[in-house]
Amino acid sequence: MSSIELDHVSKLYASGAYGVRDVDLTIGDGEFVIFLGPSGCGKSTTLRMIAGLESITSGDLRIGGRSVTHVPPRERNIAVVFQSYALYPHMSVRENMGFGLKMRGTPRAVIEEKIRDAAQLLGLAPYLDRKPAALSGGQRQRVALGRAIVRDPVAFLLDEPLSNLDAQLRAEMRLELVKLHRRLGRTIVHVTHDQVEAMTMGDRICIMRDGRMIQVGKPLEVYADPVDTFVARFLATPPMNLIPARLEGEGDGLVVKADGIAVPVPEMHRAAYAPAAGREVILGLRPEDLHETAEPGFARIEVTVVAMEALGVENILVGQIGWDKPVEIAARLSRHYTAPIGARVPLYVDARPMHLFDPETTRALPRPRLAPGGGGVILPASPAAPAASLPRAASTLPGASALARS
């Protein structure tokens, strides 16, 4: 058993500031969990508390059902891989990988066997006699992982291990880490501020802000149903468009009106949003829900083109709506779409995945939850819930938003 349970764990510094506050989370045996958030949000501090490198001010930490809150790091059987690799420059790859076992008095034959197995797993066999200076960044990261693997830990803690790599190597190492997790079947906690890593690698994402866990769930579930405007904007590039608006009744329906646009609320959401009629709201639309061509049920809006970003596989249009208080929005369009800067062009809104947020609290207004990528497919569960509101018994199998990745 290598489950990790954080039971209302907090870290309070001598200055009186909280690094982490009331984190309540269960990471299942063999699960790959991502701690995601901006710099200073508490994700690395939480990881270091799990490792025993930071003391816990209050709460309880259990690994495999055993309380380790006051257990020293060396007795937790947890392997940590740091951003800086932390390799000994004067040692070979072989010596770096086996150093920890050597210090524990492990027999030489056992060390060699473990190094050989780990090197084969990570593709390091040809480099065992090289020094770190003769390796690429990706190879050094593999050595750091190999040093962790030979220890045969119950869990791996990865603290932004890919941030020092270039874009291509990061993409390669993301895939390698996912493969490694499948082969080893061990619990992995991975800290990052990179949304792509979070969306593509983890079974669940734990989004942190100001020392708290804001939302926990499957990557696509969190993407489809963010609990507030922070999560909505943080989890994608370009982020969700957030437009100050007003929800108004119009005949038997509802319309979200902003300066220069009017978006009818789809029938599937009317009952949920009806209590907010007559109120100020924030309209949330993902860039991929704005289209260049009309389809039945789509709402037409007009934007003034501010910029066009050609990415090869797609073009990102940045446009401006409104006149009194103009707002910039982004749209993901086909790679064939072009428009001159300053032109006034139509876009068509698929409002089925729309969100409405409370301007005062920034919280999402409850509505039926959609299947990720499923357009108008409504799931039976309730809307996404913040991590703090999940019942303790449900923290391994999240509620509306915190579902284990299938």
XYZ file of C-alpha atoms in Angstrom:
406
model
C 0.000 0.000 0.000
C 1.397 3.393 -0.989
C -1.618 5.650 -0.581
C -0.882 9.131 0.737
C -3.415 10.890 2.961
C -3.226 14.536 3.944
C -5.731 15.105 6.734
C -6.292 18.871 7.119
C -2.558 19.547 6.796
C -1.277 23.105 7.266
C 2.099 24.819 7.293
C 2.361 28.042 9.341
C 5.616 29.979 9.261
C 7.075 31.983 12.148
C 6.006 35.182 10.386
C 2.384 34.145 10.836
C 1.871 33.492 7.121
C 0.453 30.182 5.929
C 2.436 28.354 3.254
C -0.253 25.676 3.076
C -3.663 25.785 4.732
C -6.037 22.911 5.507
C -5.156 20.556 2.666
C -7.414 17.508 2.831
C -6.605 14.970 0.130
C -6.219 11.236 -0.389
C -3.917 10.013 -3.175
C -4.704 6.434 -4.087
C -2.232 3.569 -4.311
C -0.566 3.768 -7.739
C -2.210 7.066 -8.678
C -0.472 9.807 -10.690
C -1.490 13.142 -9.149
C -0.480 16.605 -10.316
C -0.127 19.611 -7.995
C -0.719 22.583 -10.295
C -0.647 26.275 -9.571
C 1.280 29.535 -9.966
C 4.546 30.259 -8.190
C 4.115 30.644 -4.436
C 0.792 28.785 -4.253
C 2.097 26.114 -1.839
C 2.437 23.135 -4.177
C 6.157 22.533 -3.546
C 5.682 23.092 0.186
C 2.976 20.419 0.208
C 5.275 18.027 -1.650
C 8.114 18.725 0.785
C 5.823 18.013 3.740
C 4.974 14.636 2.208
C 8.706 13.975 1.820
C 9.432 15.084 5.390
C 11.624 17.988 4.265
C 9.166 20.492 5.774
C 7.544 20.154 9.179
C 3.754 20.034 9.471
C 2.212 22.668 11.730
C -1.167 20.965 12.083
C -3.019 17.995 10.649
C -1.863 14.458 9.971
C 0.021 12.807 7.105
C -0.353 9.081 6.478
C 1.503 6.911 3.981
C 0.142 3.427 3.453
C -2.231 3.995 6.371
C 0.605 4.766 8.822
C 0.961 8.206 10.352
C 4.333 9.682 9.361
C 3.742 13.270 10.483
C 6.740 13.122 12.818
C 8.700 10.370 11.045
C 12.078 11.494 9.603
C 12.425 11.523 5.782
C 14.791 8.536 5.601
C 12.180 6.306 7.237
C 9.324 7.173 4.862
C 10.677 5.241 1.848
C 9.796 8.127 -0.461
C 11.977 9.132 -3.426
C 12.209 12.802 -4.400
C 13.356 14.028 -7.822
C 14.247 17.720 -7.825
C 14.200 20.321 -10.556
C 17.991 20.715 -10.356
C 18.711 16.954 -10.776
C 21.156 17.127 -7.802
C 23.715 14.799 -9.418
C 27.282 14.476 -8.133
C 29.436 15.917 -10.972
C 32.543 13.858 -10.073
C 30.641 10.537 -10.160
C 29.648 8.474 -13.162
C 26.043 7.700 -13.985
C 26.508 4.275 -12.414
C 27.919 5.779 -9.209
C 25.217 8.436 -9.007
C 22.454 5.868 -9.364
C 23.930 3.514 -6.770
C 25.184 6.041 -4.230
C 22.133 5.955 -1.957
C 22.101 2.167 -1.843
C 25.844 2.128 -1.119
C 25.340 4.461 1.853
C 22.702 2.062 3.187
C 25.120 -0.838 3.076
C 23.329 -2.694 0.272
C 25.433 -5.589 -1.118
C 27.384 -4.684 -4.253
C 25.764 -7.409 -6.359
C 22.272 -6.134 -5.460
C 23.278 -2.559 -6.311
C 24.618 -3.614 -9.720
C 21.462 -5.567 -10.486
C 19.204 -2.653 -9.573
C 21.317 -0.202 -11.592
C 21.243 -2.512 -14.607
C 17.455 -2.892 -14.421
C 16.839 0.836 -13.984
C 19.279 1.760 -16.764
C 17.532 -0.654 -19.115
C 14.150 0.806 -18.192
C 15.311 4.387 -18.781
C 17.551 3.819 -21.798
C 20.702 4.725 -19.859
C 22.697 1.518 -20.396
C 25.117 3.117 -22.939
C 25.875 6.023 -20.584
C 26.601 4.300 -17.263
C 30.304 5.252 -17.279
C 29.797 8.874 -18.321
C 29.893 11.861 -15.972
C 26.846 14.186 -15.778
C 28.674 16.915 -17.702
C 28.765 14.623 -20.758
C 24.987 14.130 -20.747
C 22.111 16.123 -22.195
C 19.470 17.660 -19.957
C 17.042 14.855 -20.688
C 19.667 12.212 -19.918
C 20.517 13.905 -16.605
C 16.860 13.885 -15.697
C 16.746 10.163 -16.458
C 19.719 9.613 -14.168
C 17.928 11.446 -11.365
C 14.887 9.229 -11.966
C 17.090 6.143 -12.075
C 18.637 7.022 -8.719
C 15.111 7.175 -7.324
C 13.979 3.932 -8.970
C 16.837 1.788 -7.620
C 15.712 2.600 -4.087
C 12.397 0.814 -4.788
C 10.346 3.480 -2.942
C 6.626 3.263 -2.209
C 6.073 6.597 -3.969
C 7.843 9.151 -6.133
C 7.672 12.902 -5.519
C 8.658 14.988 -8.555
C 9.282 18.705 -7.974
C 9.059 20.417 -11.391
C 11.486 17.897 -12.926
C 10.940 19.052 -16.515
C 11.179 22.819 -16.124
C 14.881 22.967 -17.055
C 14.349 21.184 -20.372
C 13.632 22.745 -23.751
C 10.183 22.377 -25.307
C 10.954 19.263 -27.361
C 12.670 17.455 -24.481
C 9.795 18.354 -22.151
C 7.340 16.757 -24.550
C 9.496 13.617 -24.797
C 9.977 13.367 -21.040
C 6.251 13.818 -20.390
C 5.621 10.689 -22.424
C 8.504 8.849 -20.743
C 7.150 9.633 -17.271
C 3.681 8.378 -18.210
C 5.198 5.148 -19.571
C 7.353 4.812 -16.462
C 4.320 5.169 -14.209
C 2.490 2.433 -16.109
C 5.459 0.083 -15.845
C 6.199 0.677 -12.167
C 2.621 1.113 -10.930
C 3.829 3.304 -8.051
C 2.206 6.395 -6.609
C 3.563 9.586 -8.190
C 3.016 13.164 -7.027
C 4.207 15.653 -9.631
C 4.497 19.402 -8.965
C 4.295 21.750 -11.940
C 3.058 25.138 -13.094
C 2.747 23.862 -16.676
C -0.871 23.293 -17.740
C 0.152 20.949 -20.571
C 1.944 18.638 -18.128
C -1.097 18.647 -15.878
C -3.589 17.923 -18.643
C -1.589 15.170 -20.340
C 0.074 13.283 -17.472
C -2.037 13.095 -14.355
C -4.892 10.861 -13.245
C -6.063 13.851 -11.217
C -5.135 17.506 -10.963
C -5.025 19.369 -7.651
C -5.149 23.084 -8.426
C -3.669 25.262 -5.688
C -3.866 28.953 -4.946
C -2.661 30.895 -1.897
C -1.854 27.691 0.001
C -5.259 26.082 -0.553
C -6.480 23.383 -2.896
C -9.134 25.064 -5.007
C -10.284 22.119 -7.110
C -9.401 18.432 -7.444
C -10.444 16.255 -10.346
C -9.763 14.498 -13.629
C -7.980 16.859 -16.041
C -10.802 17.026 -18.588
C -13.464 17.215 -15.873
C -11.754 20.227 -14.278
C -11.293 21.793 -17.704
C -14.966 21.343 -18.555
C -16.309 22.467 -15.169
C -14.004 24.942 -13.376
C -15.253 25.992 -9.950
C -14.260 29.652 -10.330
C -12.716 32.175 -12.681
C -9.181 31.450 -11.415
C -9.372 27.792 -12.459
C -11.174 28.751 -15.675
C -8.350 31.009 -16.799
C -5.408 29.089 -15.358
C -5.977 25.693 -16.947
C -5.577 26.549 -20.630
C -3.738 28.675 -23.145
C -5.437 30.741 -24.447
C -7.505 30.896 -21.254
C -11.266 30.966 -21.030
C -12.770 34.250 -22.218
C -14.411 36.032 -19.273
C -16.854 38.743 -20.320
C -18.723 41.051 -17.892
C -22.402 40.679 -18.761
C -25.960 40.616 -17.520
C -28.409 37.705 -17.549
C -31.840 38.789 -18.730
C -35.142 37.042 -19.325
C -36.444 37.252 -22.864
C -39.749 35.584 -23.605
C -39.554 32.007 -22.385
C -35.770 32.038 -22.496
C -32.677 33.712 -21.068
C -30.081 35.829 -22.840
C -26.621 36.829 -21.663
C -26.049 40.385 -22.814
C -22.777 42.279 -22.850
C -21.564 45.373 -24.654
C -21.957 44.434 -28.330
C -23.076 40.802 -27.941
C -26.127 38.766 -26.944
C -25.852 35.007 -26.345
C -29.044 32.993 -25.727
C -28.774 30.475 -22.891
C -29.233 26.908 -24.231
C -32.379 25.148 -23.097
C -30.338 22.582 -21.159
C -29.094 25.356 -18.829
C -32.197 27.545 -18.482
C -33.629 25.944 -15.349
C -30.264 26.116 -13.578
C -29.563 29.728 -14.533
C -33.120 31.067 -14.174
C -32.641 32.165 -10.499
C -29.848 34.498 -11.636
C -32.029 36.362 -14.157
C -31.715 40.134 -13.798
C -28.243 39.882 -12.223
C -24.774 40.873 -13.326
C -22.710 37.821 -14.315
C -19.413 36.909 -15.941
C -19.869 34.946 -19.161
C -17.228 32.252 -19.656
C -16.545 30.935 -23.173
C -13.634 28.720 -24.171
C -11.755 29.862 -27.316
C -12.622 26.558 -29.040
C -16.339 27.308 -28.592
C -16.058 30.297 -30.955
C -16.288 29.242 -34.599
C -15.764 30.787 -38.017
C -18.851 29.170 -39.545
C -22.446 29.073 -38.376
C -24.291 25.947 -37.299
C -27.849 25.530 -35.994
C -28.141 26.972 -32.492
C -24.966 29.050 -32.666
C -25.152 32.749 -31.692
C -23.596 35.324 -34.020
C -21.280 37.985 -32.608
C -18.957 40.489 -34.244
C -15.383 41.215 -33.192
C -12.699 43.614 -34.299
C -9.504 41.713 -35.107
C -6.628 42.743 -32.847
C -4.124 39.979 -33.686
C -3.817 36.683 -35.547
C -1.469 34.001 -34.203
C -0.636 31.290 -36.747
C 0.338 28.091 -34.908
C 0.359 25.745 -37.886
C -2.336 23.357 -36.728
C -4.679 26.236 -35.898
C -4.948 30.016 -35.876
C -5.728 32.021 -32.761
C -7.792 35.131 -33.416
C -7.616 37.826 -30.745
C -10.557 40.144 -31.152
C -12.262 42.986 -29.348
C -15.944 43.243 -28.510
C -17.837 46.242 -27.188
C -17.235 49.973 -27.417
C -17.765 51.643 -24.019
C -15.621 49.104 -22.128
C -14.053 46.911 -24.818
C -13.046 43.363 -23.902
C -10.522 41.200 -25.742
C -11.436 37.595 -26.454
C -9.602 34.726 -28.163
C -10.942 32.161 -30.625
C -9.360 28.899 -31.836
C -10.016 28.766 -35.573
C -8.881 26.565 -38.442
C -5.409 26.988 -39.877
C -6.963 28.250 -43.094
C -8.765 31.186 -41.460
C -7.276 34.643 -41.974
C -8.498 38.175 -41.332
C -6.740 41.544 -41.575
C -5.954 43.437 -38.379
C -8.684 45.983 -37.680
C -11.346 44.133 -39.685
C -14.799 43.621 -38.243
C -15.597 39.907 -38.594
C -18.387 37.569 -37.465
C -17.842 34.636 -35.087
C -20.380 32.039 -34.024
C -20.762 30.932 -30.410
C -21.579 27.382 -29.357
C -23.143 28.249 -26.003
C -23.697 24.691 -24.776
C -20.395 24.559 -22.813
C -20.867 28.128 -21.519
C -20.330 29.093 -17.879
C -21.714 31.914 -15.793
C -19.757 33.167 -12.792
C -20.761 35.400 -9.882
C -18.818 38.693 -10.264
C -18.523 39.127 -6.475
C -17.409 35.652 -5.415
C -15.954 34.585 -8.820
C -17.616 31.182 -8.202
C -19.306 29.295 -11.043
C -23.099 29.329 -10.966
C -24.315 25.707 -10.745
C -25.510 24.119 -13.964
C -25.755 20.590 -15.435
C -22.328 19.107 -15.963
C -21.324 18.245 -19.529
C -19.306 15.257 -20.684
C -15.751 16.472 -21.508
C -15.629 17.154 -25.232
C -19.191 15.943 -25.533
C -20.858 19.198 -26.583
C -24.424 18.890 -25.397
C -24.092 15.551 -23.579
C -25.241 16.083 -19.991
C -23.769 13.929 -17.231
C -25.946 12.958 -14.251
C -23.594 14.261 -11.564
C -23.860 17.694 -10.001
C -21.638 20.630 -11.019
C -17.962 20.758 -10.112
C -17.224 21.164 -6.419
C -14.153 22.738 -4.847
C -11.689 20.447 -3.130
C -12.515 21.951 0.250
C -16.174 20.947 -0.012
C -15.610 17.311 -0.931
C -16.595 14.894 1.835
C -13.666 13.147 3.437
C -14.864 9.719 2.326
C -14.995 10.894 -1.270
C -11.500 12.311 -1.555
C -10.102 9.228 -3.276
C -13.110 9.031 -5.603
C -13.962 12.715 -6.187
C -17.482 13.978 -6.389
C -18.739 16.142 -9.177
C -15.357 17.422 -10.296
C -12.876 15.096 -8.684
C -13.079 11.863 -10.605
C -10.244 9.410 -10.917
C -8.894 9.255 -14.462
C -10.185 6.287 -16.396
